[in-house]
Coordinates of C-alpha atoms and ligand atoms in Angstrom, one line a residue:
M1 CA -23.7 3.4 2.7
T2 CA -26.9 1.2 2.9
Y3 CA -25.7 -2.3 3.1
L4 CA -27.5 -5.8 4.0
A5 CA -27.4 -7.3 8.3
A6 CA -27.1 -10.6 8.1
D7 CA -29.2 -12.2 9.9
R8 CA -27.8 -13.6 13.1
A9 CA -30.7 -16.1 13.8
R10 CA -30.4 -18.0 10.5
L11 CA -26.9 -18.1 10.3
V12 CA -26.9 -19.7 14.2
E13 CA -29.1 -22.6 13.5
S14 CA -26.7 -23.1 9.6
I15 CA -24.0 -23.3 12.4
D16 CA -26.2 -25.3 15.0
T17 CA -27.6 -27.8 12.2
F18 CA -23.0 -28.7 10.3
G19 CA -22.4 -28.1 14.2
A20 CA -24.4 -31.5 15.2
M21 CA -23.1 -33.2 12.5
S22 CA -20.5 -35.0 13.7
E23 CA -19.7 -38.8 13.6
Q24 CA -21.1 -41.1 16.5
D25 CA -18.4 -41.9 19.6
A26 CA -16.1 -39.7 17.6
G27 CA -15.6 -37.9 21.3
P28 CA -15.6 -34.6 21.5
G29 CA -15.8 -31.5 18.4
I30 CA -16.7 -32.6 14.9
T31 CA -15.4 -35.1 13.8
R32 CA -16.7 -34.7 10.0
L33 CA -13.3 -35.8 7.4
A34 CA -13.5 -35.5 3.6
Y35 CA -14.7 -37.8 1.4
T36 CA -16.9 -39.0 4.3
P37 CA -20.8 -39.7 3.7
L38 CA -21.0 -37.5 6.8
E39 CA -19.3 -34.9 4.9
R40 CA -21.6 -36.0 2.1
A41 CA -24.5 -35.3 4.4
A42 CA -23.5 -31.4 5.3
H43 CA -23.2 -30.5 1.0
D44 CA -26.6 -31.7 0.8
V45 CA -28.1 -29.7 3.5
F46 CA -26.4 -26.7 1.9
A47 CA -27.8 -27.8 -1.7
E48 CA -31.6 -28.4 -0.4
S49 CA -31.1 -25.2 1.7
M50 CA -29.8 -23.1 -1.5
A51 CA -32.4 -25.3 -3.8
A52 CA -35.1 -24.0 -2.0
L53 CA -34.4 -20.4 -2.6
G54 CA -35.0 -21.5 -6.6
L55 CA -31.2 -21.4 -7.4
A56 CA -29.9 -23.6 -9.0
V57 CA -27.3 -26.7 -7.4
W58 CA -25.0 -29.3 -9.0
V59 CA -22.6 -30.6 -8.1
D60 CA -19.3 -31.2 -9.9
A61 CA -17.0 -34.2 -10.1
A62 CA -14.6 -33.2 -7.7
G63 CA -17.4 -33.4 -5.0
N64 CA -18.0 -29.1 -4.1
T65 CA -21.3 -28.6 -4.6
L66 CA -22.0 -25.3 -6.3
A67 CA -25.2 -22.8 -6.3
E68 CA -26.1 -20.2 -8.8
R69 CA -28.3 -17.5 -8.9
F70 CA -28.4 -15.2 -11.9
G71 CA -26.7 -12.1 -12.7
A72 CA -28.8 -9.6 -14.8
G73 CA -26.1 -8.7 -16.5
G74 CA -26.0 -10.7 -19.3
A75 CA -23.2 -14.0 -19.8
K76 CA -20.9 -12.3 -17.1
P77 CA -18.5 -14.2 -14.9
A78 CA -19.3 -16.0 -11.9
I79 CA -17.9 -13.5 -8.6
G80 CA -18.8 -16.6 -6.1
T81 CA -18.3 -16.9 -2.5
G82 CA -17.8 -20.3 0.2
S83 CA -15.5 -22.6 1.7
H84 CA -15.8 -26.4 3.2
L85 CA -17.8 -28.8 4.7
D86 CA -15.6 -31.5 6.4
S87 CA -13.0 -31.5 9.5
V88 CA -9.9 -32.2 11.6
P89 CA -11.0 -35.2 13.9
N90 CA -12.8 -33.8 16.8
G91 CA -12.0 -30.3 15.6
G92 CA -14.7 -27.4 15.7
A93 CA -17.9 -26.1 14.6
F94 CA -16.1 -23.4 13.1
D95 CA -13.8 -24.1 10.7
G96 CA -14.8 -24.0 7.1
I97 CA -18.2 -24.3 8.4
V98 CA -18.8 -19.8 9.1
G99 CA -17.5 -19.2 5.5
V100 CA -20.4 -21.6 4.4
C101 CA -23.3 -20.1 6.8
A102 CA -21.8 -16.7 5.5
A103 CA -22.2 -18.1 2.1
M104 CA -26.6 -19.2 2.7
E105 CA -27.3 -16.3 4.7
V106 CA -25.8 -13.9 1.5
A107 CA -28.1 -16.0 -0.7
R108 CA -31.4 -15.2 1.6
L109 CA -30.7 -11.9 1.7
F110 CA -30.1 -11.7 -2.6
V111 CA -32.8 -13.5 -2.8
E112 CA -35.4 -12.5 0.4
H113 CA -34.0 -8.2 -1.0
D114 CA -35.0 -9.1 -4.6
V115 CA -30.5 -8.6 -5.1
S116 CA -29.9 -7.6 -8.6
H117 CA -26.0 -8.0 -9.0
R118 CA -25.1 -8.0 -13.1
H119 CA -22.8 -10.9 -12.4
P120 CA -24.1 -14.3 -11.1
M121 CA -23.3 -15.3 -7.4
R122 CA -21.8 -18.2 -7.1
F123 CA -22.0 -20.0 -3.2
V124 CA -19.4 -23.1 -2.8
V125 CA -18.5 -25.7 0.0
F126 CA -15.4 -27.4 -1.7
A127 CA -14.9 -30.7 -1.2
G128 CA -12.3 -32.3 1.3
E129 CA -10.4 -29.1 2.1
E130 CA -8.6 -30.1 5.7
G131 CA -5.3 -32.3 4.8
A132 CA -6.2 -34.3 7.9
R133 CA -6.8 -37.5 6.8
F134 CA -4.8 -37.7 3.4
G135 CA -2.5 -35.5 4.1
Q136 CA -3.0 -33.1 1.2
A137 CA -4.8 -30.6 1.6
C138 CA -8.1 -28.5 -0.2
T139 CA -8.4 -31.6 -2.0
G140 CA -11.8 -30.5 -4.3
S141 CA -10.1 -26.7 -4.7
R142 CA -7.0 -28.5 -5.9
I143 CA -8.7 -29.8 -8.1
A144 CA -11.2 -27.4 -9.4
A145 CA -8.2 -25.5 -10.2
G146 CA -6.1 -27.8 -12.0
L147 CA -3.6 -28.6 -9.1
T148 CA -4.5 -32.1 -8.3
G149 CA -5.2 -34.8 -11.1
P150 CA -6.6 -38.0 -11.8
A151 CA -2.7 -39.7 -11.0
D152 CA -2.9 -37.8 -7.6
L153 CA -5.7 -39.7 -6.1
P154 CA -5.1 -43.7 -5.7
V155 CA -1.3 -42.2 -4.0
K156 CA -2.7 -40.3 -1.3
Q157 CA -4.1 -42.8 1.4
D158 CA -5.3 -42.3 5.3
A159 CA -3.6 -44.2 8.5
D160 CA -6.0 -47.3 7.1
G161 CA -4.8 -46.9 3.8
V162 CA -7.5 -45.8 2.3
S163 CA -6.7 -43.7 -0.9
L164 CA -8.5 -41.4 -2.1
A165 CA -9.4 -42.3 -5.0
D166 CA -10.7 -45.4 -3.0
A167 CA -12.4 -43.2 -0.7
M168 CA -14.7 -40.4 -3.7
A169 CA -15.5 -43.5 -5.2
E170 CA -16.7 -44.9 -1.7
V171 CA -19.3 -42.0 -1.1
G172 CA -19.7 -41.7 -5.4
I173 CA -17.5 -39.6 -6.9
D174 CA -15.7 -41.2 -10.0
P175 CA -11.8 -40.6 -8.7
T176 CA -10.9 -41.0 -12.5
A177 CA -12.8 -38.1 -14.1
V178 CA -12.6 -35.4 -11.6
G179 CA -10.2 -33.5 -14.0
D180 CA -14.0 -32.5 -15.4
A181 CA -14.3 -30.2 -11.7
R182 CA -12.1 -28.1 -13.2
W183 CA -13.3 -23.7 -13.5
A184 CA -12.2 -22.2 -16.5
P185 CA -11.1 -19.2 -15.5
E186 CA -13.2 -16.8 -17.7
E187 CA -16.2 -18.1 -16.1
W188 CA -15.3 -16.5 -12.7
A189 CA -14.5 -12.7 -12.0
A190 CA -13.7 -13.1 -8.6
F191 CA -13.7 -16.1 -5.4
V192 CA -13.7 -14.7 -1.1
E193 CA -14.2 -16.8 1.6
L194 CA -15.0 -15.6 4.9
H195 CA -13.0 -18.5 7.5
I196 CA -12.5 -17.7 11.4
E197 CA -9.1 -16.2 12.4
Q198 CA -7.5 -19.6 13.7
G199 CA -4.8 -17.3 15.4
S200 CA -5.4 -14.6 17.5
V201 CA -4.8 -11.3 15.7
L202 CA -8.2 -9.8 16.1
E203 CA -8.8 -11.1 19.9
T204 CA -5.6 -10.1 20.9
E205 CA -5.9 -6.3 19.0
G206 CA -9.6 -6.0 19.6
V207 CA -10.7 -5.9 16.3
K208 CA -13.7 -7.7 14.9
L209 CA -13.0 -7.6 11.1
G210 CA -9.4 -8.8 9.2
V211 CA -9.1 -8.4 5.2
V212 CA -5.8 -11.2 4.7
D213 CA -3.0 -10.1 2.6
S214 CA -1.3 -13.1 2.1
I215 CA -2.1 -17.2 3.3
S216 CA 0.6 -19.2 4.0
G217 CA 2.2 -22.6 2.2
S218 CA 2.4 -25.7 3.5
T219 CA 5.2 -29.3 2.5
R220 CA 4.3 -31.8 4.0
L221 CA 6.1 -34.5 5.0
L222 CA 5.7 -38.8 6.2
I223 CA 9.3 -39.5 8.6
R224 CA 9.6 -43.2 9.0
I225 CA 13.2 -44.6 11.4
T226 CA 13.1 -48.0 11.6
G227 CA 15.3 -48.9 14.5
R228 CA 15.3 -52.6 16.7
A229 CA 12.4 -54.0 18.7
T230 CA 12.7 -55.8 21.9
H231 CA 13.1 -56.6 25.0
S232 CA 13.1 -53.6 27.7
G233 CA 15.5 -55.3 30.0
G234 CA 17.7 -57.1 28.8
T235 CA 19.3 -54.9 25.7
P236 CA 21.8 -52.9 26.7
M237 CA 21.8 -49.0 26.7
H238 CA 24.4 -48.8 23.3
L239 CA 22.6 -52.6 22.1
R240 CA 20.3 -50.3 21.2
A241 CA 18.2 -49.8 17.9
D242 CA 15.5 -47.4 19.7
A243 CA 12.9 -45.7 17.2
M244 CA 10.6 -43.3 19.8
A245 CA 14.2 -41.6 21.9
A246 CA 15.2 -41.2 17.4
A247 CA 11.8 -39.9 17.3
A248 CA 12.2 -37.9 20.2
E249 CA 15.3 -36.2 18.9
V250 CA 13.5 -35.0 15.0
V251 CA 10.5 -34.1 17.0
S252 CA 13.9 -31.1 19.1
L253 CA 15.0 -31.2 15.7
V254 CA 12.1 -30.0 13.7
E255 CA 10.3 -27.1 15.7
S256 CA 14.2 -26.1 16.6
L257 CA 14.5 -24.9 13.3
A258 CA 11.3 -22.8 13.5
G259 CA 12.0 -19.0 12.2
G260 CA 10.3 -16.4 13.5
D261 CA 7.3 -15.1 15.6
D262 CA 3.9 -15.1 14.1
N263 CA 2.2 -15.9 10.4
E264 CA 4.8 -14.3 9.0
G265 CA 8.2 -16.7 10.1
T266 CA 8.4 -20.5 9.2
R267 CA 6.3 -22.5 11.6
T268 CA 7.5 -26.1 12.6
T269 CA 4.8 -28.9 13.8
V270 CA 5.4 -32.5 14.3
G271 CA 0.9 -33.1 15.0
K272 CA 1.0 -36.8 14.9
I273 CA 3.1 -40.1 15.4
D274 CA 2.7 -43.2 15.3
V275 CA 5.2 -45.2 17.1
G276 CA 4.9 -49.6 17.2
P277 CA 4.9 -52.2 18.6
G278 CA 3.6 -49.7 22.1
S279 CA 4.3 -52.1 25.0
I280 CA 6.3 -50.1 27.6
T281 CA 9.4 -53.1 28.1
T282 CA 9.9 -53.3 24.6
I283 CA 11.5 -51.1 22.5
A284 CA 10.2 -49.1 19.5
G285 CA 11.1 -50.7 16.7
R286 CA 9.7 -48.7 14.1
A287 CA 8.3 -44.8 14.8
S288 CA 6.1 -43.1 12.4
L289 CA 6.0 -38.4 12.1
W290 CA 4.3 -36.1 10.5
V291 CA 5.4 -32.8 9.8
D292 CA 3.8 -30.1 8.7
V293 CA 6.1 -26.9 7.3
R294 CA 4.3 -23.8 7.0
G295 CA 5.7 -20.5 5.4
T296 CA 4.8 -17.7 3.6
D297 CA 7.8 -17.1 2.1
V298 CA 8.1 -20.2 0.1
D299 CA 12.1 -21.1 -0.2
R300 CA 12.4 -20.6 3.3
Q301 CA 9.6 -23.0 3.9
R302 CA 10.6 -25.8 1.3
N303 CA 14.7 -25.0 2.6
T304 CA 13.4 -25.7 6.1
A305 CA 11.5 -29.4 4.8
R306 CA 15.0 -29.9 3.4
E307 CA 16.9 -29.4 6.3
I308 CA 14.7 -31.1 8.7
I309 CA 15.6 -33.6 6.1
R310 CA 19.4 -33.5 5.9
Q311 CA 19.2 -33.3 9.6
G312 CA 16.7 -35.8 11.0
A313 CA 18.6 -38.4 8.4
A314 CA 22.2 -37.4 10.0
T315 CA 20.4 -37.9 13.5
C316 CA 19.3 -41.0 12.6
A317 CA 22.0 -42.3 11.2
R318 CA 23.8 -41.7 14.5
R319 CA 21.9 -43.4 16.4
G320 CA 21.7 -46.6 14.2
V321 CA 18.3 -46.4 12.7
G322 CA 16.8 -45.2 9.9
F323 CA 15.5 -43.0 7.8
E324 CA 12.7 -43.0 5.4
Y325 CA 11.0 -39.5 3.8
E326 CA 8.3 -39.2 1.4
Q327 CA 6.8 -35.9 0.3
L328 CA 2.9 -35.9 1.3
A329 CA 2.8 -32.7 0.2
D330 CA 3.1 -29.1 -0.5
T331 CA 1.6 -25.7 -1.5
P332 CA 3.1 -22.5 -1.8
P333 CA 1.8 -19.6 -0.4
V334 CA 0.3 -16.5 -2.0
R335 CA -0.4 -13.1 -2.0
L336 CA -3.8 -12.2 -2.4
R337 CA -4.7 -9.2 -4.7
D338 CA -4.4 -5.1 -3.3
T339 CA -7.6 -4.5 -5.2
L340 CA -9.8 -6.6 -4.3
R341 CA -8.9 -6.4 -0.2
E342 CA -9.7 -2.8 -0.7
Q343 CA -13.3 -3.7 -1.9
L344 CA -13.9 -5.9 0.9
A345 CA -12.3 -3.6 3.4
A346 CA -14.4 -0.5 1.6
S347 CA -17.0 -3.2 2.8
C348 CA -15.9 -3.6 6.7
R349 CA -15.9 0.5 6.8
D350 CA -19.1 1.0 5.4
I351 CA -20.6 -0.5 8.5
G352 CA -18.2 1.1 10.5
V353 CA -15.0 -1.0 11.4
E354 CA -11.7 -0.7 10.1
P355 CA -10.5 -3.9 9.4
R356 CA -6.9 -5.4 9.8
V357 CA -4.1 -6.4 7.4
L358 CA -2.9 -9.5 8.8
T359 CA -1.7 -13.1 7.3
S360 CA -3.2 -16.1 6.9
G361 CA -1.2 -19.0 9.0
A362 CA -3.3 -21.0 8.2
S363 CA -4.3 -23.6 4.6
H364 CA -7.6 -22.0 2.8
D365 CA -9.9 -23.0 -0.6
A366 CA -9.1 -19.0 -2.1
Q367 CA -5.6 -19.5 -1.5
Q368 CA -5.9 -22.3 -4.8
V369 CA -9.4 -20.3 -6.6
N370 CA -6.9 -17.5 -6.0
T371 CA -4.2 -19.0 -9.3
V372 CA -7.6 -20.0 -11.2
T373 CA -9.2 -16.2 -10.1
P374 CA -8.6 -13.3 -7.9
S375 CA -9.8 -14.0 -4.5
G376 CA -9.8 -12.1 -1.3
M377 CA -10.5 -13.4 2.0
M378 CA -11.8 -12.1 5.2
F379 CA -11.3 -13.5 8.9
V380 CA -13.4 -13.0 12.4
P381 CA -11.9 -13.5 15.6
S382 CA -11.3 -17.2 17.1
K383 CA -11.8 -16.9 20.6
A384 CA -8.1 -17.7 22.5
G385 CA -6.6 -18.1 19.1
I386 CA -7.8 -21.9 18.9
S387 CA -8.9 -23.7 16.2
H388 CA -9.1 -27.1 15.1
D389 CA -10.0 -28.2 18.4
A390 CA -13.7 -28.7 19.9
A391 CA -12.5 -25.2 21.9
E392 CA -12.6 -23.2 18.3
W393 CA -14.7 -20.6 19.1
T394 CA -16.1 -17.3 17.7
D395 CA -18.8 -15.3 18.7
M396 CA -21.6 -15.2 17.5
D397 CA -21.6 -11.6 16.2
D398 CA -18.9 -11.3 15.2
I399 CA -20.2 -14.2 12.5
T400 CA -23.5 -11.9 11.8
L401 CA -21.3 -9.0 11.3
G402 CA -18.3 -10.6 8.9
T403 CA -22.0 -12.0 7.1
T404 CA -22.8 -8.4 6.5
A405 CA -19.0 -7.1 5.4
L406 CA -19.3 -9.9 3.4
A407 CA -22.5 -9.4 1.3
G408 CA -21.1 -5.8 0.9
G409 CA -18.3 -7.0 -0.5
L410 CA -19.6 -9.0 -2.7
L411 CA -21.8 -5.7 -3.8
R412 CA -18.9 -4.1 -4.0
L413 CA -17.4 -6.3 -6.5
D414 CA -20.4 -7.0 -8.9
A415 CA -20.4 -3.2 -9.9
S416 CA -16.1 -2.7 -9.8
L417 CA -15.4 -5.3 -12.0
P418 CA -15.7 -5.6 -15.5
Ligands
GLV501 C1 -6.0 -26.3 7.2 O1 -6.7 -26.3 7.8 C2 -4.8 -25.8 7.9 O2 -4.5 -26.5 8.1 O3 -4.6 -25.4 6.6
MN502 MN1 -10.7 -24.2 7.2
MN503 MN1 -9.1 -25.8 9.0

């Protein structure tokens, strides 16, 4: 089987270019949050490189950037690949970026080798994939899939109280017009996303490539606990309404409600707490907790979130503090199509790798896109399974291998899809 070998040096250059784009003074790693000028600047880098190849490039109404290489087969639906360029605060240089750099490299390979494909090939960068800023993940791809619309944007806020609608407007995107970004299913034949694993299955088993069978869902809550801020010395223990102590108990509760040992189980996390007024000599009067419940079983995922609310409210009532919650996001898990996965696995075998079939614990744009067109995912290993941190790392050899397999997978789909 012949295949197009990805160029490692070009991939290194692309990864390094995006790796140099982080907010000034933001600390270690990459900070390039959703719907910021820096995220737009990263999309511009992608757009310029695709335009330089002669591809048609456009930015849709949600801020997703797309590039198309025309197909030789007449009016056929497109096959797409890509990922995202935004990050979490102090995130790594690979999450999302690998899939975009791989898409750029596949475009270069197709142009350089004058590859003829029957379907149009689209290279896509989704906007605002990370839920870190607004709670809801995958904003650009959800809009493309029709899962998020104009009415959702004013109500999602970041930690500074900036709404998603206002953040979009600030970078030149009209939040009332995002409906225009919706993908028409008849325009698409398939979508494939290459991503880092963000777990340690591949590394542990010494396998270089993974193909994904299902992607976890997530239900996210913001819990607000209200106590009474008062003097830490003057207030006897039995007269306190301590929001910090209640929050600690709720954090333990959240952890205790997880189920299962691997990514097929339900995973529960409090990743952020904000407590006030924040003085060593004052009992905390308020605490906010951001809770993320992930699972591959939608009922278990949602029931766990409901249990957190029920038992959390009871804990707070017992402690004499107020309890309120808001659901920030709710995305069900998806099972990806076996037929598409088989083509991607065959492409891995074409280059001598038997891929590991595995479940994604993280959310991805492909999860949203799968509601419009059959989607597949390929994984490359994450060192020590670390992600969403500056220590995130994937070897360039693995990224190069994954990109080669991606190019082959797209061509296999081009040959097999009507
Ligand atoms: C996306 O990166 C997620 O949080 O799963
Ligand atoms: Mn990602
Ligand atoms: Mn991420």
